[in-house]
mmCIF file of C-alpha atoms in Angstrom:
data_model
loop_
_atom_site.group_PDB
_atom_site.id
_atom_site.type_symbol
_atom_site.label_atom_id
_atom_site.label_comp_id
_atom_site.label_asym_id
_atom_site.label_seq_id
_atom_site.Cartn_x
_atom_site.Cartn_y
_atom_site.Cartn_z
ATOM 1 C CA MET A 1 -7.673 -1.071 -53.677
ATOM 2 C CA MET A 2 -7.087 -4.781 -54.331
ATOM 3 C CA ASP A 3 -4.557 -3.908 -57.040
ATOM 4 C CA PHE A 4 -2.739 -1.640 -54.629
ATOM 5 C CA LEU A 5 -2.613 -4.358 -51.990
ATOM 6 C CA ARG A 6 -1.418 -6.948 -54.499
ATOM 7 C CA LEU A 7 1.358 -4.665 -55.650
ATOM 8 C CA ASN A 8 2.376 -3.375 -52.206
ATOM 9 C CA GLY A 9 1.216 -6.070 -49.781
ATOM 10 C CA TRP A 10 4.658 -7.411 -49.004
ATOM 11 C CA GLU A 11 6.052 -3.906 -48.619
ATOM 12 C CA ILE A 12 3.208 -2.885 -46.291
ATOM 13 C CA GLY A 13 3.824 -5.977 -44.165
ATOM 14 C CA ARG A 14 7.562 -5.350 -44.004
ATOM 15 C CA LEU A 15 7.154 -1.702 -43.079
ATOM 16 C CA THR A 16 4.456 -2.481 -40.526
ATOM 17 C CA PHE A 17 6.770 -5.015 -38.909
ATOM 18 C CA GLU A 18 9.630 -2.487 -38.937
ATOM 19 C CA HIS A 19 7.378 0.159 -37.416
ATOM 20 C CA LEU A 20 6.184 -2.197 -34.675
ATOM 21 C CA TRP A 21 9.713 -3.368 -33.981
ATOM 22 C CA LEU A 22 10.968 0.200 -33.567
ATOM 23 C CA THR A 23 8.059 1.191 -31.345
ATOM 24 C CA LEU A 24 8.244 -1.941 -29.205
ATOM 25 C CA SER A 25 12.022 -1.599 -28.706
ATOM 26 C CA ALA A 26 11.622 2.028 -27.654
ATOM 27 C CA MET A 27 8.699 1.161 -25.379
ATOM 28 C CA LEU A 28 10.657 -1.577 -23.610
ATOM 29 C CA LEU A 29 13.677 0.679 -23.248
ATOM 30 C CA ALA A 30 11.574 3.548 -21.890
ATOM 31 C CA ALA A 31 9.812 1.207 -19.449
ATOM 32 C CA ALA A 32 13.152 -0.280 -18.338
ATOM 33 C CA ILE A 33 14.388 3.226 -17.507
ATOM 34 C CA GLY A 34 11.138 4.929 -16.479
ATOM 35 C CA LEU A 35 9.670 2.353 -14.090
ATOM 36 C CA PRO A 36 12.668 1.910 -11.741
ATOM 37 C CA LEU A 37 13.522 5.613 -11.999
ATOM 38 C CA GLY A 38 9.931 6.601 -11.155
ATOM 39 C CA ILE A 39 9.947 4.296 -8.121
ATOM 40 C CA LEU A 40 13.350 5.614 -7.057
ATOM 41 C CA LEU A 41 12.068 9.197 -7.256
ATOM 42 C CA THR A 42 9.322 8.378 -4.727
ATOM 43 C CA ARG A 43 12.158 7.594 -2.298
ATOM 44 C CA LYS A 44 14.378 10.551 -3.297
ATOM 45 C CA GLN A 45 11.842 13.364 -3.454
ATOM 46 C CA ALA A 46 14.504 16.042 -3.884
ATOM 47 C CA LEU A 47 15.472 14.541 -7.254
ATOM 48 C CA ALA A 48 11.902 14.276 -8.549
ATOM 49 C CA LYS A 49 11.514 17.866 -9.739
ATOM 50 C CA PRO A 50 14.771 18.158 -11.726
ATOM 51 C CA VAL A 51 14.517 14.667 -13.256
ATOM 52 C CA ILE A 52 10.874 15.031 -14.324
ATOM 53 C CA GLY A 53 11.677 18.581 -15.466
ATOM 54 C CA LEU A 54 14.426 17.224 -17.726
ATOM 55 C CA ALA A 55 12.076 14.609 -19.192
ATOM 56 C CA ASN A 56 9.609 17.455 -19.791
ATOM 57 C CA VAL A 57 12.225 19.394 -21.725
ATOM 58 C CA VAL A 58 12.939 16.389 -23.978
ATOM 59 C CA GLN A 59 9.206 16.100 -24.613
ATOM 60 C CA THR A 60 8.969 19.677 -25.874
ATOM 61 C CA VAL A 61 11.727 19.345 -28.494
ATOM 62 C CA PRO A 62 10.121 18.862 -31.941
ATOM 63 C CA SER A 63 10.977 15.530 -33.540
ATOM 64 C CA LEU A 64 12.726 17.059 -36.548
ATOM 65 C CA ALA A 65 14.826 19.309 -34.330
ATOM 66 C CA LEU A 66 15.827 16.371 -32.133
ATOM 67 C CA PHE A 67 16.734 14.419 -35.232
ATOM 68 C CA GLY A 68 18.951 17.303 -36.332
ATOM 69 C CA LEU A 69 20.604 17.425 -32.925
ATOM 70 C CA LEU A 70 21.299 13.694 -32.761
ATOM 71 C CA LEU A 71 22.370 13.133 -36.360
ATOM 72 C CA PRO A 72 25.975 14.321 -35.866
ATOM 73 C CA VAL A 73 26.446 12.143 -32.775
ATOM 74 C CA PRO A 74 28.998 9.387 -33.587
ATOM 75 C CA TRP A 75 27.633 5.783 -33.765
ATOM 76 C CA LEU A 76 24.099 7.011 -33.109
ATOM 77 C CA GLY A 77 23.801 9.100 -36.249
ATOM 78 C CA GLU A 78 25.135 6.277 -38.441
ATOM 79 C CA ASN A 79 21.985 4.191 -38.124
ATOM 80 C CA ALA A 80 18.466 5.561 -38.603
ATOM 81 C CA ALA A 81 16.879 2.806 -36.459
ATOM 82 C CA ARG A 82 19.117 3.688 -33.513
ATOM 83 C CA LEU A 83 18.161 7.335 -33.861
ATOM 84 C CA ALA A 84 14.450 6.580 -34.024
ATOM 85 C CA ILE A 85 14.586 4.240 -31.019
ATOM 86 C CA LEU A 86 16.487 6.780 -28.932
ATOM 87 C CA ALA A 87 14.129 9.596 -29.875
ATOM 88 C CA LEU A 88 11.040 7.514 -29.196
ATOM 89 C CA THR A 89 12.495 6.429 -25.865
ATOM 90 C CA GLY A 90 13.012 10.066 -24.944
ATOM 91 C CA TYR A 91 9.437 10.902 -25.834
ATOM 92 C CA ALA A 92 7.978 7.916 -23.976
ATOM 93 C CA LEU A 93 10.026 8.508 -20.863
ATOM 94 C CA LEU A 94 8.056 11.458 -19.476
ATOM 95 C CA PRO A 95 4.590 9.846 -19.351
ATOM 96 C CA ILE A 96 5.972 6.575 -17.993
ATOM 97 C CA LEU A 97 8.210 8.310 -15.459
ATOM 98 C CA ARG A 98 5.661 10.869 -14.335
ATOM 99 C CA ASN A 99 2.813 8.368 -14.047
ATOM 100 C CA THR A 100 4.925 5.788 -12.227
ATOM 101 C CA TYR A 101 6.046 8.492 -9.809
ATOM 102 C CA ALA A 102 2.489 9.738 -9.312
ATOM 103 C CA GLY A 103 0.988 6.240 -9.034
ATOM 104 C CA VAL A 104 3.527 4.788 -6.640
ATOM 105 C CA GLY A 105 3.962 8.035 -4.708
ATOM 106 C CA SER A 106 0.259 8.538 -4.076
ATOM 107 C CA VAL A 107 -0.317 5.228 -2.305
ATOM 108 C CA ASP A 108 -2.202 5.775 0.952
ATOM 109 C CA PRO A 109 0.354 5.773 3.814
ATOM 110 C CA ALA A 110 -2.045 3.604 5.851
ATOM 111 C CA LEU A 111 -1.760 0.902 3.191
ATOM 112 C CA ILE A 112 2.044 1.122 3.275
ATOM 113 C CA ASP A 113 1.804 0.747 7.022
ATOM 114 C CA VAL A 114 -0.348 -2.366 6.728
ATOM 115 C CA ALA A 115 1.926 -3.762 4.027
ATOM 116 C CA ASN A 116 4.902 -3.291 6.366
ATOM 117 C CA ALA A 117 2.986 -4.843 9.230
ATOM 118 C CA LEU A 118 2.282 -7.872 7.042
ATOM 119 C CA GLY A 119 6.007 -8.270 6.498
ATOM 120 C CA MET A 120 6.497 -6.513 3.155
ATOM 121 C CA SER A 121 9.376 -4.127 2.686
ATOM 122 C CA SER A 122 8.421 -0.491 2.106
ATOM 123 C CA MET A 123 9.303 -0.842 -1.589
ATOM 124 C CA GLN A 124 7.363 -4.103 -1.932
ATOM 125 C CA GLY A 125 4.357 -2.380 -0.428
ATOM 126 C CA ARG A 126 4.623 0.632 -2.710
ATOM 127 C CA THR A 127 5.048 -1.373 -5.879
ATOM 128 C CA SER A 128 2.458 -3.971 -4.957
ATOM 129 C CA ILE A 129 -0.215 -1.457 -4.000
ATOM 130 C CA GLY A 130 0.840 1.204 -6.482
ATOM 131 C CA GLY A 131 0.895 -1.471 -9.181
ATOM 132 C CA GLU A 132 -2.766 -1.107 -9.868
ATOM 133 C CA ARG A 133 -2.464 2.636 -10.320
ATOM 134 C CA TYR A 134 0.733 2.785 -12.250
ATOM 135 C CA SER A 135 -0.218 -0.002 -14.649
ATOM 136 C CA GLY A 136 -3.169 2.122 -15.780
ATOM 137 C CA ARG A 137 -1.199 5.346 -15.841
ATOM 138 C CA THR A 138 1.820 3.817 -17.524
ATOM 139 C CA ALA A 139 -0.453 2.479 -20.252
ATOM 140 C CA ASN A 140 -0.989 6.158 -21.115
ATOM 141 C CA GLY A 141 2.736 6.399 -21.689
ATOM 142 C CA HIS A 142 2.622 3.434 -24.019
ATOM 143 C CA ARG A 143 -0.334 4.855 -25.957
ATOM 144 C CA HIS A 144 1.483 8.152 -26.224
ATOM 145 C CA LEU A 145 4.539 6.337 -27.558
ATOM 146 C CA CYS A 146 2.469 4.558 -30.226
ATOM 147 C CA ARG A 147 1.170 7.919 -31.470
ATOM 148 C CA ARG A 148 4.656 9.437 -31.431
ATOM 149 C CA GLY A 149 6.030 6.254 -33.008
ATOM 150 C CA ASP A 150 4.004 6.826 -36.126
ATOM 151 C CA ASP A 151 5.090 10.440 -36.189
ATOM 152 C CA CYS A 152 8.740 9.638 -35.630
ATOM 153 C CA SER A 153 9.211 6.732 -37.970
ATOM 154 C CA GLY A 154 7.518 8.771 -40.690
ATOM 155 C CA ASN A 155 9.017 12.202 -40.056
ATOM 156 C CA TRP A 156 12.396 11.292 -38.748
ATOM 157 C CA ARG A 157 13.586 8.410 -40.739
ATOM 158 C CA GLY A 158 12.169 9.693 -43.984
ATOM 159 C CA ARG A 159 12.603 6.304 -45.549
ATOM 160 C CA SER A 160 10.691 4.277 -43.053
ATOM 161 C CA GLY A 161 7.082 3.492 -42.165
ATOM 162 C CA ARG A 162 4.408 5.378 -44.028
ATOM 163 C CA ALA A 163 6.890 7.873 -45.471
ATOM 164 C CA ASP A 164 8.849 5.055 -47.048
ATOM 165 C CA LEU A 165 5.687 3.676 -48.598
ATOM 166 C CA SER A 166 4.761 7.068 -50.055
ATOM 167 C CA TRP A 167 8.264 7.398 -51.403
ATOM 168 C CA SER A 168 8.092 3.951 -53.060
ATOM 169 C CA ARG A 169 4.792 4.846 -54.658
ATOM 170 C CA GLU A 170 6.146 8.111 -56.042
ATOM 171 C CA ARG A 171 9.137 6.247 -57.435
ATOM 172 C CA ARG A 172 6.810 4.018 -59.423
ATOM 173 C CA MET B 1 1.477 -16.607 37.788
ATOM 174 C CA PRO B 2 0.298 -15.012 34.507
ATOM 175 C CA THR B 3 2.865 -14.785 31.701
ATOM 176 C CA VAL B 4 3.749 -11.457 30.110
ATOM 177 C CA GLY B 5 2.664 -11.199 26.456
ATOM 178 C CA VAL B 6 3.933 -7.690 25.712
ATOM 179 C CA GLU B 7 6.218 -5.577 27.843
ATOM 180 C CA PHE B 8 7.198 -1.911 27.562
ATOM 181 C CA ALA B 9 10.350 -1.342 29.597
ATOM 182 C CA LYS B 10 10.729 2.411 30.227
ATOM 183 C CA VAL B 11 9.908 3.166 26.609
ATOM 184 C CA SER B 12 10.313 6.734 25.353
ATOM 185 C CA TYR B 13 9.876 8.297 21.963
ATOM 186 C CA THR B 14 11.145 11.745 21.060
ATOM 187 C CA LEU B 15 10.708 13.358 17.643
ATOM 188 C CA ALA B 16 13.685 14.835 15.776
ATOM 189 C CA GLY B 17 12.637 18.354 16.830
ATOM 190 C CA GLY B 18 12.769 17.384 20.512
ATOM 191 C CA ARG B 19 9.022 16.930 21.093
ATOM 192 C CA VAL B 20 8.461 14.033 23.489
ATOM 193 C CA LEU B 21 5.606 11.744 22.416
ATOM 194 C CA LEU B 22 6.146 9.024 25.035
ATOM 195 C CA ARG B 23 7.969 9.302 28.337
ATOM 196 C CA GLU B 24 9.367 6.188 30.063
ATOM 197 C CA ILE B 25 6.293 3.990 29.701
ATOM 198 C CA PRO B 26 6.397 0.970 32.031
ATOM 199 C CA LEU B 27 3.733 -1.621 31.135
ATOM 200 C CA GLN B 28 3.411 -5.364 31.278
ATOM 201 C CA LEU B 29 0.452 -6.811 29.363
ATOM 202 C CA GLU B 30 -0.710 -10.215 30.463
ATOM 203 C CA SER B 31 -0.647 -12.941 27.840
ATOM 204 C CA GLY B 32 -4.027 -13.985 26.405
ATOM 205 C CA THR B 33 -5.896 -10.894 27.616
ATOM 206 C CA THR B 34 -7.142 -7.672 26.059
ATOM 207 C CA THR B 35 -5.721 -4.333 27.195
ATOM 208 C CA ALA B 36 -7.218 -1.056 25.995
ATOM 209 C CA LEU B 37 -5.150 2.103 25.599
ATOM 210 C CA LEU B 38 -7.302 5.188 26.075
ATOM 211 C CA GLY B 39 -6.510 8.855 25.814
ATOM 212 C CA ARG B 40 -6.953 12.036 23.854
ATOM 213 C CA SER B 41 -5.703 12.359 20.285
ATOM 214 C CA GLY B 42 -1.949 12.943 20.437
ATOM 215 C CA SER B 43 -1.530 11.241 23.807
ATOM 216 C CA GLY B 44 0.799 8.638 22.272
ATOM 217 C CA LYS B 45 -1.510 5.575 22.127
ATOM 218 C CA THR B 46 -0.929 4.739 18.479
ATOM 219 C CA THR B 47 2.814 5.343 18.721
ATOM 220 C CA LEU B 48 2.962 2.931 21.654
ATOM 221 C CA LEU B 49 0.951 0.339 19.737
ATOM 222 C CA ARG B 50 3.141 0.636 16.635
ATOM 223 C CA MET B 51 6.224 -0.069 18.727
ATOM 224 C CA VAL B 52 4.988 -3.602 19.346
ATOM 225 C CA ASN B 53 5.413 -4.644 15.705
ATOM 226 C CA GLY B 54 8.433 -2.454 15.095
ATOM 227 C CA LEU B 55 6.720 0.126 12.877
ATOM 228 C CA VAL B 56 8.079 2.715 15.344
ATOM 229 C CA ARG B 57 11.381 2.241 17.144
ATOM 230 C CA PRO B 58 11.604 3.689 20.670
ATOM 231 C CA THR B 59 14.295 6.324 21.153
ATOM 232 C CA SER B 60 15.031 4.746 24.529
ATOM 233 C CA GLY B 61 13.835 1.731 26.460
ATOM 234 C CA GLU B 62 12.807 -1.618 25.058
ATOM 235 C CA VAL B 63 9.649 -3.371 23.879
ATOM 236 C CA ARG B 64 9.478 -7.148 24.391
ATOM 237 C CA VAL B 65 7.034 -9.576 22.827
ATOM 238 C CA ALA B 66 6.869 -12.943 24.614
ATOM 239 C CA GLY B 67 10.107 -12.029 26.388
ATOM 240 C CA ARG B 68 12.077 -11.235 23.220
ATOM 241 C CA ALA B 69 13.198 -7.683 22.452
ATOM 242 C CA VAL B 70 11.546 -6.267 19.332
ATOM 243 C CA GLY B 71 14.769 -4.576 18.152
ATOM 244 C CA ALA B 72 16.762 -7.813 18.405
ATOM 245 C CA GLU B 73 14.256 -9.882 16.385
ATOM 246 C CA ASP B 74 14.086 -10.359 12.632
ATOM 247 C CA VAL B 75 11.515 -7.606 12.089
ATOM 248 C CA VAL B 76 9.769 -9.346 9.172
ATOM 249 C CA ALA B 77 9.335 -12.604 11.124
ATOM 250 C CA LEU B 78 8.158 -10.608 14.128
ATOM 251 C CA ARG B 79 5.570 -8.680 12.108
ATOM 252 C CA ARG B 80 4.227 -11.889 10.591
ATOM 253 C CA SER B 81 3.628 -13.213 14.101
ATOM 254 C CA ILE B 82 1.595 -10.140 15.085
ATOM 255 C CA GLY B 83 -1.856 -9.307 13.713
ATOM 256 C CA TYR B 84 -2.565 -5.652 12.898
ATOM 257 C CA VAL B 85 -5.977 -4.073 12.351
ATOM 258 C CA ILE B 86 -6.468 -0.358 11.652
ATOM 259 C CA GLN B 87 -9.451 1.962 11.437
ATOM 260 C CA GLU B 88 -9.767 2.099 7.661
ATOM 261 C CA THR B 89 -9.064 -1.661 7.467
ATOM 262 C CA GLY B 90 -6.088 -1.113 5.139
ATOM 263 C CA LEU B 91 -7.432 -3.584 2.598
ATOM 264 C CA PHE B 92 -5.599 -3.505 -0.719
ATOM 265 C CA PRO B 93 -8.181 -2.100 -3.165
ATOM 266 C CA HIS B 94 -7.029 -4.105 -6.181
ATOM 267 C CA MET B 95 -7.148 -7.478 -4.430
ATOM 268 C CA THR B 96 -10.124 -9.726 -3.741
ATOM 269 C CA VAL B 97 -11.258 -10.562 -0.226
ATOM 270 C CA GLU B 98 -9.574 -13.965 -0.485
ATOM 271 C CA ARG B 99 -6.243 -12.488 -1.578
ATOM 272 C CA ASN B 100 -6.407 -9.703 1.022
ATOM 273 C CA ALA B 101 -7.138 -12.135 3.843
ATOM 274 C CA GLY B 102 -4.426 -14.534 2.691
ATOM 275 C CA MET B 103 -1.731 -11.923 1.966
ATOM 276 C CA ALA B 104 0.360 -12.645 5.068
ATOM 277 C CA LEU B 105 0.294 -16.366 4.244
ATOM 278 C CA GLU B 106 1.195 -15.661 0.621
ATOM 279 C CA LEU B 107 4.177 -13.610 1.781
ATOM 280 C CA ALA B 108 5.192 -16.445 4.076
ATOM 281 C CA GLY B 109 5.304 -18.753 1.031
ATOM 282 C CA ARG B 110 2.441 -21.051 2.012
ATOM 283 C CA SER B 111 0.847 -23.225 -0.695
ATOM 284 C CA LYS B 112 -2.343 -22.091 -2.452
ATOM 285 C CA ALA B 113 -4.351 -24.956 -0.954
ATOM 286 C CA ASP B 114 -3.110 -24.091 2.537
ATOM 287 C CA ILE B 115 -3.953 -20.421 2.035
ATOM 288 C CA ALA B 116 -7.458 -21.160 0.722
ATOM 289 C CA ALA B 117 -8.192 -23.486 3.651
ATOM 290 C CA ARG B 118 -6.948 -21.007 6.247
ATOM 291 C CA VAL B 119 -8.701 -18.042 4.611
ATOM 292 C CA ARG B 120 -11.955 -19.997 4.637
ATOM 293 C CA GLU B 121 -11.438 -20.680 8.340
ATOM 294 C CA VAL B 122 -10.667 -17.077 9.361
ATOM 295 C CA LEU B 123 -13.391 -15.532 7.207
ATOM 296 C CA GLU B 124 -15.942 -17.854 8.800
ATOM 297 C CA LEU B 125 -14.465 -16.969 12.200
ATOM 298 C CA ALA B 126 -15.011 -13.281 11.406
ATOM 299 C CA GLY B 127 -18.585 -14.006 10.354
ATOM 300 C CA LEU B 128 -18.256 -13.952 6.547
ATOM 301 C CA ASN B 129 -19.282 -16.740 4.196
ATOM 302 C CA PHE B 130 -16.182 -17.777 2.239
ATOM 303 C CA GLU B 131 -17.953 -18.740 -0.996
ATOM 304 C CA GLU B 132 -20.024 -15.571 -1.027
ATOM 305 C CA PHE B 133 -17.244 -13.118 -0.285
ATOM 306 C CA ARG B 134 -14.017 -14.651 -1.584
ATOM 307 C CA GLY B 135 -14.206 -13.020 -5.033
ATOM 308 C CA ARG B 136 -15.399 -9.585 -3.947
ATOM 309 C CA TYR B 137 -13.261 -6.454 -3.891
ATOM 310 C CA PRO B 138 -13.117 -4.081 -0.895
ATOM 311 C CA TRP B 139 -15.265 -1.474 -2.690
ATOM 312 C CA GLN B 140 -18.020 -4.075 -2.978
ATOM 313 C CA LEU B 141 -18.212 -4.465 0.822
ATOM 314 C CA SER B 142 -19.894 -2.451 3.554
ATOM 315 C CA GLY B 143 -17.778 -0.833 6.281
ATOM 316 C CA GLY B 144 -18.525 -3.654 8.707
ATOM 317 C CA GLN B 145 -17.714 -6.331 6.149
ATOM 318 C CA ARG B 146 -14.426 -4.627 5.307
ATOM 319 C CA GLN B 147 -13.546 -4.555 8.984
ATOM 320 C CA ARG B 148 -14.335 -8.274 9.262
ATOM 321 C CA VAL B 149 -11.974 -8.981 6.348
ATOM 322 C CA GLY B 150 -9.303 -6.835 8.043
ATOM 323 C CA LEU B 151 -9.749 -8.861 11.193
ATOM 324 C CA ALA B 152 -9.640 -12.145 9.266
ATOM 325 C CA ARG B 153 -6.387 -11.051 7.633
ATOM 326 C CA ALA B 154 -4.893 -10.214 11.022
ATOM 327 C CA LEU B 155 -5.819 -13.666 12.328
ATOM 328 C CA ALA B 156 -4.696 -15.610 9.262
ATOM 329 C CA THR B 157 -1.195 -16.386 10.537
ATOM 330 C CA ASP B 158 -2.580 -17.363 13.944
ATOM 331 C CA PRO B 159 -0.595 -14.596 15.666
ATOM 332 C CA THR B 160 0.056 -14.593 19.391
ATOM 333 C CA VAL B 161 -0.477 -10.834 19.599
ATOM 334 C CA LEU B 162 -3.209 -8.779 17.946
ATOM 335 C CA LEU B 163 -2.842 -5.002 17.605
ATOM 336 C CA MET B 164 -6.022 -3.032 16.948
ATOM 337 C CA ASP B 165 -5.867 0.696 16.267
ATOM 338 C CA GLU B 166 -9.353 2.246 16.450
ATOM 339 C CA PRO B 167 -10.693 -0.764 14.564
ATOM 340 C CA PHE B 168 -14.329 0.355 14.577
ATOM 341 C CA GLY B 169 -13.804 4.120 14.601
ATOM 342 C CA ALA B 170 -15.272 4.634 11.132
ATOM 343 C CA LEU B 171 -18.445 2.586 11.661
ATOM 344 C CA ASP B 172 -21.963 3.719 12.534
ATOM 345 C CA PRO B 173 -23.059 2.989 16.144
ATOM 346 C CA LEU B 174 -25.194 -0.039 15.286
ATOM 347 C CA THR B 175 -22.591 -1.743 13.098
ATOM 348 C CA ARG B 176 -20.004 -0.816 15.688
ATOM 349 C CA ALA B 177 -21.975 -2.531 18.464
ATOM 350 C CA GLU B 178 -22.446 -5.583 16.237
ATOM 351 C CA MET B 179 -18.711 -5.729 15.523
ATOM 352 C CA GLN B 180 -17.851 -5.341 19.201
ATOM 353 C CA THR B 181 -20.093 -8.295 20.088
ATOM 354 C CA MET B 182 -18.530 -10.384 17.311
ATOM 355 C CA LEU B 183 -15.004 -9.408 18.390
ATOM 356 C CA ARG B 184 -15.639 -10.156 22.049
ATOM 357 C CA ASP B 185 -16.959 -13.631 21.209
ATOM 358 C CA LEU B 186 -14.097 -14.224 18.816
ATOM 359 C CA LEU B 187 -11.414 -13.108 21.292
ATOM 360 C CA GLU B 188 -12.832 -15.399 23.948
ATOM 361 C CA ARG B 189 -12.430 -18.309 21.547
ATOM 362 C CA VAL B 190 -8.959 -17.525 20.144
ATOM 363 C CA GLY B 191 -7.249 -16.326 23.349
ATOM 364 C CA LYS B 192 -4.807 -13.745 21.933
ATOM 365 C CA THR B 193 -2.878 -11.007 23.661
ATOM 366 C CA VAL B 194 -4.742 -7.972 22.326
ATOM 367 C CA VAL B 195 -3.687 -4.333 22.491
ATOM 368 C CA LEU B 196 -6.643 -2.145 21.582
ATOM 369 C CA VAL B 197 -6.301 1.577 20.933
ATOM 370 C CA THR B 198 -9.600 3.398 21.174
ATOM 371 C CA HIS B 199 -11.204 6.721 22.045
ATOM 372 C CA ASP B 200 -14.388 4.962 23.042
ATOM 373 C CA LEU B 201 -14.589 4.252 26.770
ATOM 374 C CA ASN B 202 -17.596 1.947 26.381
ATOM 375 C CA GLU B 203 -15.777 -0.067 23.751
ATOM 376 C CA ALA B 204 -12.761 -0.365 26.034
ATOM 377 C CA LEU B 205 -14.912 -1.495 28.965
ATOM 378 C CA TYR B 206 -16.799 -3.989 26.815
ATOM 379 C CA LEU B 207 -13.766 -5.593 25.195
ATOM 380 C CA ALA B 208 -10.832 -5.193 27.585
ATOM 381 C CA LYS B 209 -9.877 -6.736 30.883
ATOM 382 C CA ARG B 210 -7.578 -3.843 31.679
ATOM 383 C CA VAL B 211 -7.618 -0.172 30.700
ATOM 384 C CA VAL B 212 -4.544 2.066 30.507
ATOM 385 C CA PHE B 213 -5.089 5.835 30.275
ATOM 386 C CA LEU B 214 -2.429 7.939 28.555
ATOM 387 C CA ALA B 215 -2.034 11.714 28.661
ATOM 388 C CA ALA B 216 0.779 13.721 27.086
ATOM 389 C CA GLY B 217 2.867 10.611 26.572
ATOM 390 C CA GLU B 218 2.587 9.253 30.099
ATOM 391 C CA VAL B 219 0.541 6.549 31.780
ATOM 392 C CA VAL B 220 -1.844 8.411 34.088
ATOM 393 C CA ALA B 221 -4.022 5.459 35.113
ATOM 394 C CA ASP B 222 -3.781 1.706 34.782
ATOM 395 C CA LEU B 223 -6.659 -0.297 36.218
ATOM 396 C CA PRO B 224 -8.974 -3.279 35.641
ATOM 397 C CA ALA B 225 -11.924 -2.453 33.381
ATOM 398 C CA SER B 226 -14.330 -3.273 36.197
ATOM 399 C CA GLU B 227 -12.914 -0.411 38.333
ATOM 400 C CA VAL B 228 -12.898 2.371 35.741
ATOM 401 C CA LEU B 229 -16.379 3.776 36.395
ATOM 402 C CA LYS B 230 -15.794 4.071 40.156
ATOM 403 C CA SER B 231 -12.195 5.303 39.959
ATOM 404 C CA GLU B 232 -11.288 8.518 41.799
ATOM 405 C CA ASN B 233 -8.320 9.217 39.502
ATOM 406 C CA PRO B 234 -9.018 12.713 38.032
ATOM 407 C CA HIS B 235 -7.948 11.688 34.507
ATOM 408 C CA VAL B 236 -10.288 8.692 34.578
ATOM 409 C CA LYS B 237 -13.105 10.744 36.110
ATOM 410 C CA ASP B 238 -12.759 13.369 33.365
ATOM 411 C CA TYR B 239 -13.003 10.686 30.724
ATOM 412 C CA VAL B 240 -15.981 8.987 32.336
ATOM 413 C CA TYR B 241 -17.748 12.324 32.778
ATOM 414 C CA ALA B 242 -17.127 13.308 29.137
ATOM 415 C CA VAL B 243 -18.651 10.039 27.938
ATOM 416 C CA HIS B 244 -21.552 9.755 30.386
ATOM 417 C CA ARG B 245 -22.651 13.396 30.778
ATOM 418 C CA SER B 246 -26.350 13.904 30.366
ATOM 419 C CA VAL B 247 -27.944 15.545 27.363
ATOM 420 C CA PRO B 248 -28.933 19.187 28.160
ATOM 421 C CA ALA B 249 -32.688 19.644 28.402
#
């Protein structure tokens, strides 16, 4: 074990950092899209079903199949990190979007009323009160992304994360 | 001559489908006094109340607070000058008592020291010990204590008008009586223009100087609290009878 770590320690550190960097980038991107979109959907109810439905569809596509679909796309397919980040973002979007929508949308109307009466805007009220709920629910999205992140960086990139380490070991 | 705190000038409210909730309500509520709005569910009491702080806009007519039209005012500034208490208290579940009670001050950009001092003052006014309750969450309070925090929050900005929508409707009779006594004492000290929506005739008579009866969106009786029990108005008599009928043997 110690011999393995001495031989591969630097490599493990580098790959761990790469894995975390990919996952964190995708998580931030998914949150940047999912949070405002989820809040917007609480205001535009008619859009909620098709938008969440689309995110659901992305979620059901297997990672290898999505990789195959995105690989020929110009600029995107040229860089494995870009591909992984985009795929992970797609996978993280549904839980973040759905839970933000559910959390913010399920705020008791009486609380919104009081928030308005205190001088908050309707959106301020929803986000402030819904904050408690959606922070917990959105954390599910982030956990989900971390699980998928491992899957993706290994399966998709082939030469990244744990897969890369296995490959290096075989090479030796 | 008494000044007018809140005025409804021929206020009507019609829903999009054409159903009329309020029909040309003419009311002038004296400044510094408590007026109770009584009536069946669906008679338009809450809608009328919510027009005072602009949560509902009349479809015709005008609501004035201290002589200024609600529609012409900056609605946020107006709402911050009006206290609002509802049945379920409307306390934010993820905030402590101190933060809940000081929310209006926080939104107004007051300093933390200012907020803490004022919250201490209003919590004590509502009968809660600041040090004991400041760090508690709404779920750690009894119904009566939650209602006291709701009241403290409504008073935090020292509003001229206080709107109360069935404030004690969810409480047991004993806590309710206790809260009514506390509120009556408190209102005598702070001297606000209070609009109280209630189903409870006894509560209205205990707290209000004047009682307005609504039915199907119209004012059907408007009289001093002291005259309600002897009124010959059929709407008032029905209400009094319903409340004071004897228990069958």
